[in-house]
Coordinates of C-alpha atoms and ligand atoms in Angstrom, one line a residue:
X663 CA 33.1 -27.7 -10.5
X664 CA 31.5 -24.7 -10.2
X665 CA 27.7 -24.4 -10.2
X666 CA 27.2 -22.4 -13.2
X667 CA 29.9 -24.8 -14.9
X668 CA 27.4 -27.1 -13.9
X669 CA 24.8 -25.3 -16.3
X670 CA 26.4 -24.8 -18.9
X671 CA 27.7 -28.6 -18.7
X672 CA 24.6 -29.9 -19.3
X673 CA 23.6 -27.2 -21.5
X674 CA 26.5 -28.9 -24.0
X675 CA 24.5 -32.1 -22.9
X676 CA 21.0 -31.6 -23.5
X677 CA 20.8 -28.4 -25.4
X678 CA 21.8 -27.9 -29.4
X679 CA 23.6 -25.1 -29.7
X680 CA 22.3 -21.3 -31.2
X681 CA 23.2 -21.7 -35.2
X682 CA 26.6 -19.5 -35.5
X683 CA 27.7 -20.5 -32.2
X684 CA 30.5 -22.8 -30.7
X685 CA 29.2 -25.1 -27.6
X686 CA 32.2 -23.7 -26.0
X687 CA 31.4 -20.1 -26.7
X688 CA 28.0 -20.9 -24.8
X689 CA 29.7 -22.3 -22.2
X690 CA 32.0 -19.0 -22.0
X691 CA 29.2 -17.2 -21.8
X692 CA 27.4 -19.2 -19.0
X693 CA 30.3 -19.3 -16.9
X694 CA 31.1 -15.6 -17.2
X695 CA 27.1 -15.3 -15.9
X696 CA 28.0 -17.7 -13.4
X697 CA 27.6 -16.5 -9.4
X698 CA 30.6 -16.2 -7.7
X699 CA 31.6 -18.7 -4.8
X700 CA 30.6 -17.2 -1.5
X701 CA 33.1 -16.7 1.7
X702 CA 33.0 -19.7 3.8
X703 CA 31.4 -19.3 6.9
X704 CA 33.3 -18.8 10.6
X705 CA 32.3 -21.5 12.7
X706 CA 29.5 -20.5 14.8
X707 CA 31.1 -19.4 18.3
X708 CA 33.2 -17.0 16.4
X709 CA 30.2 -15.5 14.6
X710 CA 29.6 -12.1 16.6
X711 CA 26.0 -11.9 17.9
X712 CA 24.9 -9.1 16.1
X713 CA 25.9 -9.6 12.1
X714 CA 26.3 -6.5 10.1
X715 CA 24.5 -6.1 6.9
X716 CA 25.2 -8.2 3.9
X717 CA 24.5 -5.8 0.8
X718 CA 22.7 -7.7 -1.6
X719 CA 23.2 -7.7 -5.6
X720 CA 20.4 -9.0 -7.1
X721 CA 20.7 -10.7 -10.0
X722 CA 18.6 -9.9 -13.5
X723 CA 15.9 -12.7 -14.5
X724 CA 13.4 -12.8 -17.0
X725 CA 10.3 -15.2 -16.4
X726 CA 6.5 -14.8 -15.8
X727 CA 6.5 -13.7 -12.5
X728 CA 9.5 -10.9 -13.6
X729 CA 7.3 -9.8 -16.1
X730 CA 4.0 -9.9 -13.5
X731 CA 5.8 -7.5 -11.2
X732 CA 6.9 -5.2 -14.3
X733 CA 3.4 -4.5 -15.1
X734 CA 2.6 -4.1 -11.5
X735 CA 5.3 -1.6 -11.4
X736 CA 4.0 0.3 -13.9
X737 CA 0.3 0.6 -13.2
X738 CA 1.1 1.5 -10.1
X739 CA 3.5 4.3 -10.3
X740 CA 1.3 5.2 -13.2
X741 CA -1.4 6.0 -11.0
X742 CA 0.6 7.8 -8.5
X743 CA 2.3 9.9 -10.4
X744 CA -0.6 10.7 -13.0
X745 CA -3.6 11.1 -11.3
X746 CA -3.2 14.2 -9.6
X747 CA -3.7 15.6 -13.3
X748 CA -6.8 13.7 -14.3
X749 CA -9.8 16.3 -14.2
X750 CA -13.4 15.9 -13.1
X751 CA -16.2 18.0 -13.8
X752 CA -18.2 18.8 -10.1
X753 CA -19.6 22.2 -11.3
X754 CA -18.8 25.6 -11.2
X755 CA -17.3 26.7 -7.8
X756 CA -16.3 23.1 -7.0
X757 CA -12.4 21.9 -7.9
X758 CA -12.0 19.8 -11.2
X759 CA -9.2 17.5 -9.7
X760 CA -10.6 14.4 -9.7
X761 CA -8.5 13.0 -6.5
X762 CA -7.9 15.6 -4.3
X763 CA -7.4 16.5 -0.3
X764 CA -8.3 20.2 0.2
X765 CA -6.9 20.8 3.9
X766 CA -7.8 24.6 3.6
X767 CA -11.8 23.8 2.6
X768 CA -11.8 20.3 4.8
X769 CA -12.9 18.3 2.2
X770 CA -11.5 14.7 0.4
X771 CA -12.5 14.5 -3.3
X772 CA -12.4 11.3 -4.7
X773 CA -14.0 11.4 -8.7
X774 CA -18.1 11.7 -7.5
X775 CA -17.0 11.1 -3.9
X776 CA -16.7 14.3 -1.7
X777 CA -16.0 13.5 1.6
X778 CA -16.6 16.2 4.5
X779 CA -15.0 16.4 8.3
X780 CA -18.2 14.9 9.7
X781 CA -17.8 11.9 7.2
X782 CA -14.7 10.6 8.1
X783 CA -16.7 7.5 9.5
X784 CA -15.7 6.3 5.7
X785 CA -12.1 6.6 6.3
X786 CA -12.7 3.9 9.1
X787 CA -15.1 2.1 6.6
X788 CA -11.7 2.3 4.0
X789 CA -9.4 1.0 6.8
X790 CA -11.5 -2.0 7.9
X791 CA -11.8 -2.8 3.9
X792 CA -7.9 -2.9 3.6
X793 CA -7.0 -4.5 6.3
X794 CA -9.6 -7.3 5.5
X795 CA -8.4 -7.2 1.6
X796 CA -4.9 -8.0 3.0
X797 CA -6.0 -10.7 5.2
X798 CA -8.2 -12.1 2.4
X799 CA -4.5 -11.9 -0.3
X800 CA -2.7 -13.8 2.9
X801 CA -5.1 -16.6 3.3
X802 CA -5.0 -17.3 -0.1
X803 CA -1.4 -16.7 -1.6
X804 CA 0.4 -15.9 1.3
X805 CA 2.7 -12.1 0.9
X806 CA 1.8 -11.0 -2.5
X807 CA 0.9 -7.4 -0.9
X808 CA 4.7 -7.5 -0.3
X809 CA 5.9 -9.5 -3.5
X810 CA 4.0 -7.1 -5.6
X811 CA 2.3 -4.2 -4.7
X812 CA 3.9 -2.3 -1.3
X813 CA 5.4 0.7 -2.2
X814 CA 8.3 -0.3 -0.5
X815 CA 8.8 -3.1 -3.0
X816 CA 7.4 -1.4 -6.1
X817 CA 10.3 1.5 -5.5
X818 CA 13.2 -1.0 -4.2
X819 CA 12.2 -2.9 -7.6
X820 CA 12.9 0.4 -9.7
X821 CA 16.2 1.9 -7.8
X822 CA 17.2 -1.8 -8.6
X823 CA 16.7 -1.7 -12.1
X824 CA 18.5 1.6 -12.3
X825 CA 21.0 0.2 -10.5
X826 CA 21.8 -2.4 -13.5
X827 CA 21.5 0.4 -15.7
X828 CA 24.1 2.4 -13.9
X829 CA 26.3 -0.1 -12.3
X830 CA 25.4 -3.5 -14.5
X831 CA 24.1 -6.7 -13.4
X832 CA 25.6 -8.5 -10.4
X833 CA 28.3 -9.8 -11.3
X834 CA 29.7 -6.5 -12.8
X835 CA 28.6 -4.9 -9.9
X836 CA 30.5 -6.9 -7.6
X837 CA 33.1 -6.4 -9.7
X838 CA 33.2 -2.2 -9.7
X839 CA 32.5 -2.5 -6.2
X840 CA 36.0 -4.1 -5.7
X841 CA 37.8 -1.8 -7.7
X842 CA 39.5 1.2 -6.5
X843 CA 38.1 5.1 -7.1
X844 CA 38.7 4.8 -10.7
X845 CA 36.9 7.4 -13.0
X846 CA 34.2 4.8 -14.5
X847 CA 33.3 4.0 -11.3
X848 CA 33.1 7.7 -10.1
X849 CA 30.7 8.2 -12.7
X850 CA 28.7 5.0 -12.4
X851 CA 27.7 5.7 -9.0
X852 CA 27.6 9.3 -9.2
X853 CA 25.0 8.6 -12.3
X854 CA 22.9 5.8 -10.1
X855 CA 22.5 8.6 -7.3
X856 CA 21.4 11.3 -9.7
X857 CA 18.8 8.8 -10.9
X858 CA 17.5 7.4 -7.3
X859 CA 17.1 11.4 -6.6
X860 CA 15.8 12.5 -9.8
X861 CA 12.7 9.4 -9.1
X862 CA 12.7 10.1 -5.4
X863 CA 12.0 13.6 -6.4
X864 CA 9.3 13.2 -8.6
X865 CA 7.8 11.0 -6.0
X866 CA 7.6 14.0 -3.6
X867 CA 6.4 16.3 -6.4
X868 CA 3.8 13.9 -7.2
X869 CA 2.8 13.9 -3.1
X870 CA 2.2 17.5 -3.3
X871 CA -0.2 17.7 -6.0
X872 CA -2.6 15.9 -4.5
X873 CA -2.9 18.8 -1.9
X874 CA -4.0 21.3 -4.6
X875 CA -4.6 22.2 -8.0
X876 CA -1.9 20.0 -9.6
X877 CA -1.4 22.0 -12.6
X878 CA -1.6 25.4 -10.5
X879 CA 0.7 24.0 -7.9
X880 CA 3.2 22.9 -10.4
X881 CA 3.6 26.4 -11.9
X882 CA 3.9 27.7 -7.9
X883 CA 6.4 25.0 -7.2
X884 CA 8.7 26.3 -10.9
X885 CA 8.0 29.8 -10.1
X886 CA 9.2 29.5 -6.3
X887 CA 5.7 30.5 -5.6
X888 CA 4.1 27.8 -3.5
X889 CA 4.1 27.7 0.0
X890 CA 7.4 26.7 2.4
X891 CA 5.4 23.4 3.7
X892 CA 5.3 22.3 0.2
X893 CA 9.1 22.5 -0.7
X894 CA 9.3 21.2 2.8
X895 CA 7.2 18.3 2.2
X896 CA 8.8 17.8 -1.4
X897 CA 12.0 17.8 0.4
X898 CA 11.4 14.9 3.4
X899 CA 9.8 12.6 0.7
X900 CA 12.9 12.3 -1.8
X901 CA 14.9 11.8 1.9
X902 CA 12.5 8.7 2.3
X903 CA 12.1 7.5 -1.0
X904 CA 15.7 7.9 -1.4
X905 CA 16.8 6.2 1.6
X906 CA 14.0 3.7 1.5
X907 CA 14.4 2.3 -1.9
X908 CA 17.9 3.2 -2.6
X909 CA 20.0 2.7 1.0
X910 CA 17.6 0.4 3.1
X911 CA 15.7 -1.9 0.2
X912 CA 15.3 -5.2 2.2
X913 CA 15.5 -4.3 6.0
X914 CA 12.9 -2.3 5.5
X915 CA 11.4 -5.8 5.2
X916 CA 13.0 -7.7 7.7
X917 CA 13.5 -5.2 10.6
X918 CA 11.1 -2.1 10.2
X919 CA 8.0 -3.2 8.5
X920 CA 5.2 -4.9 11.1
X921 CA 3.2 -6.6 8.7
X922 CA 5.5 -10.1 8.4
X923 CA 5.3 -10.6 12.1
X924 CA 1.7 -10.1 11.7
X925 CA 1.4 -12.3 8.8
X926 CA 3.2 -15.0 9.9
X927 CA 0.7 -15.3 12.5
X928 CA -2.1 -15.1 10.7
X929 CA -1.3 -17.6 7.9
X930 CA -1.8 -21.1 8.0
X931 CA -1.2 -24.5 6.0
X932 CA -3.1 -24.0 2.9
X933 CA -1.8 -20.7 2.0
X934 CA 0.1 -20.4 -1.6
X935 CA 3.7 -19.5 -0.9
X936 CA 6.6 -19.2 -2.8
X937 CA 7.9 -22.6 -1.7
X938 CA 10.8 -24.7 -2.5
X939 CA 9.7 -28.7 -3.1
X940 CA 12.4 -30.4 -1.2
X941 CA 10.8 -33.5 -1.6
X942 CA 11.7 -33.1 -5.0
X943 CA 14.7 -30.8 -4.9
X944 CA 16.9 -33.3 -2.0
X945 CA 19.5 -34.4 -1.9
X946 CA 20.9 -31.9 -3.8
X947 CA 24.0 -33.1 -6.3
X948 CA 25.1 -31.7 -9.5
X949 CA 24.5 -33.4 -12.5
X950 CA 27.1 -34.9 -13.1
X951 CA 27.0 -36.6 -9.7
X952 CA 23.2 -37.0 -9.8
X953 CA 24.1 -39.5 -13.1
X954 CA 26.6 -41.0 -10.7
X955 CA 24.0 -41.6 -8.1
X956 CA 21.4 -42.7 -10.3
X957 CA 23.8 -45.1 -12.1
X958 CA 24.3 -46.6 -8.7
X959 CA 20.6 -47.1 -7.3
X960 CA 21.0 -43.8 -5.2
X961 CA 18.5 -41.0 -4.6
X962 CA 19.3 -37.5 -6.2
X963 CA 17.3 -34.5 -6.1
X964 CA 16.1 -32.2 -8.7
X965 CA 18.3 -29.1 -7.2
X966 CA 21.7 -29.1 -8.3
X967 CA 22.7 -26.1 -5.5
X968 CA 23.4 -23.7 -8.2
X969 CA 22.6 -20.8 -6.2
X970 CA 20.8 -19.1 -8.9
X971 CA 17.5 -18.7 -6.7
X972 CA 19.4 -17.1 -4.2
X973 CA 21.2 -14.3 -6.3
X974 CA 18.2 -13.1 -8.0
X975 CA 16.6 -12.8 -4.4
X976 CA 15.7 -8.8 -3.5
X977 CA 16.2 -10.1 -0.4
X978 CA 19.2 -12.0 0.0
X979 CA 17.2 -15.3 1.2
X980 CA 17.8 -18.9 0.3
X981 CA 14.4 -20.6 -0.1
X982 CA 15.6 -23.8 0.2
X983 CA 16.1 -23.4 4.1
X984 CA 12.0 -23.3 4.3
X985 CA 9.9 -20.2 5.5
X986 CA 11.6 -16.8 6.1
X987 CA 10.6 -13.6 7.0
X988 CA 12.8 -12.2 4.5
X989 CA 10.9 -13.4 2.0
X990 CA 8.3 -11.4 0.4
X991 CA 7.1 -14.0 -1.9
X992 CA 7.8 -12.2 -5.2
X993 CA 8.5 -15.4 -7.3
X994 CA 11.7 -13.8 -9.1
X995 CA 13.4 -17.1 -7.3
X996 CA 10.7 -19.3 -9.3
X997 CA 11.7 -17.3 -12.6
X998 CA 15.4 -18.5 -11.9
X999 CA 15.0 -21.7 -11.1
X1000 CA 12.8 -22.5 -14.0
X1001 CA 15.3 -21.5 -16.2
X1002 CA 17.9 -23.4 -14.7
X1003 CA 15.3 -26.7 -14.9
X1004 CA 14.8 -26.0 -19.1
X1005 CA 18.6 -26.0 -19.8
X1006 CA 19.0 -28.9 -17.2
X1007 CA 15.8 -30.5 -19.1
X1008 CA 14.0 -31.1 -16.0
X1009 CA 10.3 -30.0 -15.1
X1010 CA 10.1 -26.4 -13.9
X1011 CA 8.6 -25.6 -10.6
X1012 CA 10.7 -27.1 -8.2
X1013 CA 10.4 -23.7 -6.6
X1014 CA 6.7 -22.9 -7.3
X1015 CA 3.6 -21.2 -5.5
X1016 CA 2.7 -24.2 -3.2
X1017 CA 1.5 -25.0 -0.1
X1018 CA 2.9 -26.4 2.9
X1019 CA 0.0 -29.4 3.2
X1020 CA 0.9 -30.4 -0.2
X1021 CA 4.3 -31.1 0.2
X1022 CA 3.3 -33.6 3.3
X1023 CA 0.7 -35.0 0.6
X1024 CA 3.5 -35.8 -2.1
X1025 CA 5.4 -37.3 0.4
X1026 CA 3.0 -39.6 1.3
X1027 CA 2.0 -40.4 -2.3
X1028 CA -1.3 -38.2 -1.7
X1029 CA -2.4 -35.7 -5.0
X1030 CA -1.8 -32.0 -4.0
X1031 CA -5.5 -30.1 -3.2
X1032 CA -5.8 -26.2 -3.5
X1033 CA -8.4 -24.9 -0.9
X1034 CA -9.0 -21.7 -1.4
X1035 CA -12.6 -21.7 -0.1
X1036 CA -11.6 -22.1 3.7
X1037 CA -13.5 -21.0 7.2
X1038 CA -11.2 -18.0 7.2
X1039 CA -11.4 -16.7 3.4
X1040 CA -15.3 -16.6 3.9
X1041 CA -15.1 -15.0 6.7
X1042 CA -13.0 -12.1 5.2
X1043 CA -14.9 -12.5 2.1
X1044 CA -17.9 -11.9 4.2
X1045 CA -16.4 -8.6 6.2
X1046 CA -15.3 -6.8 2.8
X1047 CA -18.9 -7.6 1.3
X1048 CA -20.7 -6.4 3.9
X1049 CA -18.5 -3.6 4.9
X1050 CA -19.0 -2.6 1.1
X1051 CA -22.2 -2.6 0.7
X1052 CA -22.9 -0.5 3.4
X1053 CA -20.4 2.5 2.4
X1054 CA -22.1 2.2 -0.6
X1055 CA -25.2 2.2 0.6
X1056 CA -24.7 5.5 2.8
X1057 CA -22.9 7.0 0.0
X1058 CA -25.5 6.3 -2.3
X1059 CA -28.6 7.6 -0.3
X1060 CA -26.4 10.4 1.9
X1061 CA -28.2 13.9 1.8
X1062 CA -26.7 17.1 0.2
X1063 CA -27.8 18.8 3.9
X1064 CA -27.0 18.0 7.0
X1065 CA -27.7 19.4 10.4
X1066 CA -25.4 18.5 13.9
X1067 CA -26.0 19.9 17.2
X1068 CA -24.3 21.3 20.4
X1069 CA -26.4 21.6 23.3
X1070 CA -24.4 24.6 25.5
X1071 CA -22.1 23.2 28.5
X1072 CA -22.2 25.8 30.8
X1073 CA -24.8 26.5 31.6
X1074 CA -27.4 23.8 30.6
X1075 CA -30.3 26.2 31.4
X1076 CA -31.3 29.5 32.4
X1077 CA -34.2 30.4 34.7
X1078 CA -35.7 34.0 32.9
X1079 CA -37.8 36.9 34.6
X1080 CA -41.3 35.7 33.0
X1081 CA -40.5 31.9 34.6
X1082 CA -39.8 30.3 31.3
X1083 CA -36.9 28.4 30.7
X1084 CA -34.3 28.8 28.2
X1085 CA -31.5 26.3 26.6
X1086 CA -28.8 27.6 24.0
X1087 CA -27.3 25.1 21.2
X1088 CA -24.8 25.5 18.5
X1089 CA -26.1 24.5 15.5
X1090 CA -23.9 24.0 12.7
X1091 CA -26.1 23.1 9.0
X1092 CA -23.8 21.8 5.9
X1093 CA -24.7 22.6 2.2
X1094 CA -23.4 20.1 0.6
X1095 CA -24.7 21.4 -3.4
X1096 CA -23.6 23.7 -5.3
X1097 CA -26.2 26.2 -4.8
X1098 CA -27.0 28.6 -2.3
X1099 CA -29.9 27.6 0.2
X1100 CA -32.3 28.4 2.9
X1101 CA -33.6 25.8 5.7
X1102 CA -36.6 26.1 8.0
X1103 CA -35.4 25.4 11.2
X1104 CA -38.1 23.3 13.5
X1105 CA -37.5 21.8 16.8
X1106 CA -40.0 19.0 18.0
X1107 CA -40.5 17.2 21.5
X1108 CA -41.5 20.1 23.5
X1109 CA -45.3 21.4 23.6
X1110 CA -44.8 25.0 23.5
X1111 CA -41.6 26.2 22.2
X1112 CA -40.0 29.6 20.8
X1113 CA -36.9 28.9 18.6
X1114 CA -34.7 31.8 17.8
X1115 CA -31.4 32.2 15.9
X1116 CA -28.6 34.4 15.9
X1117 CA -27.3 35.1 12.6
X1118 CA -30.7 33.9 11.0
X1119 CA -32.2 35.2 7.9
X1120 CA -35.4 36.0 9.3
X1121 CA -38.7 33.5 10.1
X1122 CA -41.2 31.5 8.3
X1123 CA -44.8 30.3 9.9
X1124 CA -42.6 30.9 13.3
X1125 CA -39.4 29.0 12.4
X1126 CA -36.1 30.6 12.0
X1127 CA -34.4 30.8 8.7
X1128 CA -31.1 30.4 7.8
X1129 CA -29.1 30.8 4.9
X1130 CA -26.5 28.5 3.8
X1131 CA -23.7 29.6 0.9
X1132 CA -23.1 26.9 -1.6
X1133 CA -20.6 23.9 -0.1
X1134 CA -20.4 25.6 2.8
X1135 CA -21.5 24.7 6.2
X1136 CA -23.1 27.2 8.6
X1137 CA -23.1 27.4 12.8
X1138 CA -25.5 29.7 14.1
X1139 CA -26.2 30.2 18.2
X1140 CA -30.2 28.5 19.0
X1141 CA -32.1 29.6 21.4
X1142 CA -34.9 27.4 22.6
X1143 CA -37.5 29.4 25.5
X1144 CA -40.2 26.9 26.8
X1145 CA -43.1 28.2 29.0
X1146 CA -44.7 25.2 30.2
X1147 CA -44.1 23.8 33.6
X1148 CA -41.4 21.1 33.3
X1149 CA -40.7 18.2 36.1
X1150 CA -37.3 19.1 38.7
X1151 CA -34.3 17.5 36.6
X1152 CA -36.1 16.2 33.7
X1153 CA -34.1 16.0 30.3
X1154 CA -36.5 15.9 27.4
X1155 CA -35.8 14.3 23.7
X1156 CA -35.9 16.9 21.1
X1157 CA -35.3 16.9 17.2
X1158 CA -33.4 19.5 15.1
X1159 CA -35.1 19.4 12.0
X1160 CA -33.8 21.8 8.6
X1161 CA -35.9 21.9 6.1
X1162 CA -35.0 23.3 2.2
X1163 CA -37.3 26.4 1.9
X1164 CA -37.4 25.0 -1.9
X1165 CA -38.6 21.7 -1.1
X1166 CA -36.6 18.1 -1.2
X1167 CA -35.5 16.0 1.7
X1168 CA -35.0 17.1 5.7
X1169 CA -32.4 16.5 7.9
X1170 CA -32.3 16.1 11.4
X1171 CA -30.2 15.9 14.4
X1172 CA -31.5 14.6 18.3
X1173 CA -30.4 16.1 21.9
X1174 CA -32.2 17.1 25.0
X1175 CA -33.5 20.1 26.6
X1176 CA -33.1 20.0 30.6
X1177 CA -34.7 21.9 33.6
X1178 CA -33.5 22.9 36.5
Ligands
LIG1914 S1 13.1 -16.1 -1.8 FE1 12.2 -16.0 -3.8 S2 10.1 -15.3 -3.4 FE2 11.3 -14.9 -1.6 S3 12.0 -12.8 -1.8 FE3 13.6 -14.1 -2.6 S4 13.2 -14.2 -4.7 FE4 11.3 -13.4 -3.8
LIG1915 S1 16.5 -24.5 -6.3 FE1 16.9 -24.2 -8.5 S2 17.9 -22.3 -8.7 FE2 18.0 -22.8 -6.5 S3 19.9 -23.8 -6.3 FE3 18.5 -25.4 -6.7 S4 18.5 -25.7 -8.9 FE4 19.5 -23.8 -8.5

């Protein structure tokens, strides 16, 4: 008998039926849900080397973790395609978007966080964060970066669910797919393309915005006034999105994306996974033949092979043959099977969030243990608190000025006509407030020095001034002339200091000064 037979069999067993309707009416209905029976298998020295792609239909399931990955979905995509519009007061003169990358002014906004070209030490700070935060998820519940929140998954999830709406669930799909050219399924398709591009669209519309003035760039964008790089941009994105989420979905998974061959080697035996309990589920049998079994002493599993788990799978995989890098550990397989368990009237779980040391435990009669706190979740614990606390730290005790210097390559000193020596430096000083300001410029480490600027805005008690427009950075050309009698070769430590001619904190910046 066929699996969902199977179902619905013991539905008409265990199950009263809904008031209004006949037991055989459910068990219609069941079997038209039913998977179908797959092709048999070529034995395996006929099975070419290289297998072509098996499309997938995933099948629709409701459950906890379904719903889990529906809000996901929609925070997510929330955020990207609504922040660009949220606004942020910096100020007059400064932009109100309150995440934004402005390439032409080099500077990353991010709410109260402005990040300038010489800061991008934070980017590094923000990379060794996520790359520890994604360690830290795979310690403790294996892939549920790629279960719930990779982009790839979150947009594969979506084309899917339009892909129901347009085509119907899987069986239906199957179904049109076998059909000929007919006009309903013309305009199925044709209708689940225009959707995948309409979304894959937006999601390169929503990419540009964060590169300017949302609102402004969304009137340049209707009015065929932004820039060519923008409709550019616009137009390689929907390619991607629509070829990633709509064409690709789960070999993006298996064959392109890195991170599964890097997880796999970096997770270990007490890591939650989505995991199927074949000390519970084997020997599989139907229940009808499970009875059988039991009647005659005989072992019988919980699983009665109804494939369910596999045809709700994103990614085509059958859980019950153990680990598999085509599983991204989204749960949907958990959903299915659970419901399969309450009409069979068996416990749920027998696919569940487990680990692989508790599955040796039940076998040996052991209770399961859940150690989350382990050697290697410290240590990540450990990196993302102290890699946190000092970006925050230097973010919250960073100056508004700054001052980095140049000492000139070529050449590192000149010799001039009074016997003093002379070294040039570039000296570029950053404004990072919203008003205009003057620094003092001082250099300390040498006993008797004349400092002069190119570009400066006069002197003050014998150091240069120089004037510094609001968020703006500055570079002037620095002359520094000593007259006393330095040693052959020597290379002397000196300090750049700036100082606000309006008071508040100095910055400073080290080099040398070097005689001949
Ligand atoms: S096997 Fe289960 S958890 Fe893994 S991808 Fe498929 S449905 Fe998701
Ligand atoms: S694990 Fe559950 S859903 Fe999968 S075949 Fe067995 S009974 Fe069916």
């Amino acid at each position: 008998m066929c699996p969902g037979c199977d179902i619905a069999v013991a539905m008409l067993d265990n199950a009263s039926p809904q008031p209004g309707q006949h037991p055989l009416g459910q068990l219609a209905d069941e079997a038209a849900r039913a998977p179908l029976i797959p092709e048999p298998e070529p034995p395996e020295d006929e099975q070419p080397l290289y297998a072509a792609r098996t499309k997938v239909y995933p099948q629709h399931v409701s459950g906890t973790f379904r719903r889990v990955k529906w809000i996901v979905l929609c925070i997510t995509l929330g955020i990207y395609y609504l922040l660009p519009f949220v606004r942020w007061d910096r100020g007059p003169n400064a932009p109100s978007q309150a995440v934004l990358i402005d390439f032409p002014a080099r500077r990353f906004y991010f709410f109260f966080i402005e990040i300038w070209p010489q800061e991008f030490y934070y980017l590094t700070g923000l990379l060794i964060l996520a790359a520890m935060t994604l360690f830290l998820m795979n310690a403790v519940a294996g892939r549920v970066w790629c279960g719930y929140l990779c982009p790839q998954t979150v947009w594969t999830d979506l084309f899917q669910a339009i892909e129901r709406f347009a085509q119907g669930d899987r069986r239906e799909h199957l179904q049109l797919d076998r059909e000929p050219w007919t006009a309903d399924r013309i305009w199925r398709t044709g209708l689940k393309h225009f959707l995948w591009l309409m979304v894959a669209w937006w999601t390169g519309g929503a990419w540009v915005l964060y590169f300017g003035d949302a609102f402004a760039t969304v009137h340049d964008l209707a009015t065929l006034e932004a820039p060519f790089i923008a409709y550019a941009f616009i137009g390689l994105l929907t390619f991607t999105t629509y070829a990633l989420a709509g064409w690709m979905r789960e070999q993006v998974c298996v064959y392109m994306c890195p991170w599964p061959r890097i997880q796999a080697a970096l997770t270990d035996e007490c890591a939650l996974n989505v995991t199927y309990r074949y000390d519970r589920g084997e020997p599989r049998a139907s229940v009808k033949k499970a009875a059988a079994l039991h009647a005659q002493g005989l072992p019988a599993g919980d699983c009665i092979d109804c494939l369910q788990c596999v045809h709700v799978c994103p990614t085509g995989v059958d859980i019950r043959g153990g680990p598999n890098l085509g599983c991204i550990q989204c749960g949907l397989c958990i959903d299915a099977c659970d419901a399969v368990m309450q009409k069979i009237g068996r416990p749920t779980r027998l696919i569940a969030y487990d680990t692989d040391i508790n599955i040796k435990r039940r076998e040996h009669g052991e209770k399961p243990i859940y150690r989350i706190v382990r050697g290697r979740t410290v240590l990540y614990a450990l990196i993302i608190a102290v890699v946190g606390a000092l970006m925050t730290y230097t973010l919250a005790t960073r100056h508004n000025d700054g001052v980095s210097v140049l000492h000139d390559r070529n050449p590192l000193f000149v010799r001039l006509s009074d016997g003093s020596l002379r070294n040039a430096y570039t000296v570029r000083v950053l404004n990072k407030s919203l008003e205009k300001k003057t620094f003092a410029l001082s250099v300390t480490g040498l006993s008797d020095a004349d400092i002069d600027a190119i570009g400066g805005a006069g002197f003050s008690g014998g150091s240069p001034l120089i004037e510094v427009g609001p968020d703006q950075s500055r570079e002037v050309r620095v002359l520094v002339t000593v007259r006393e009698q330095l040693p052959p070769g020597a290379s002397v430590p000196i300090t750049f200091t700036i100082a606000p001619k309006t008071g508040g904190p100095t910055a400073s910046a080290a080099d040398h000064f070097f005689a001949p």
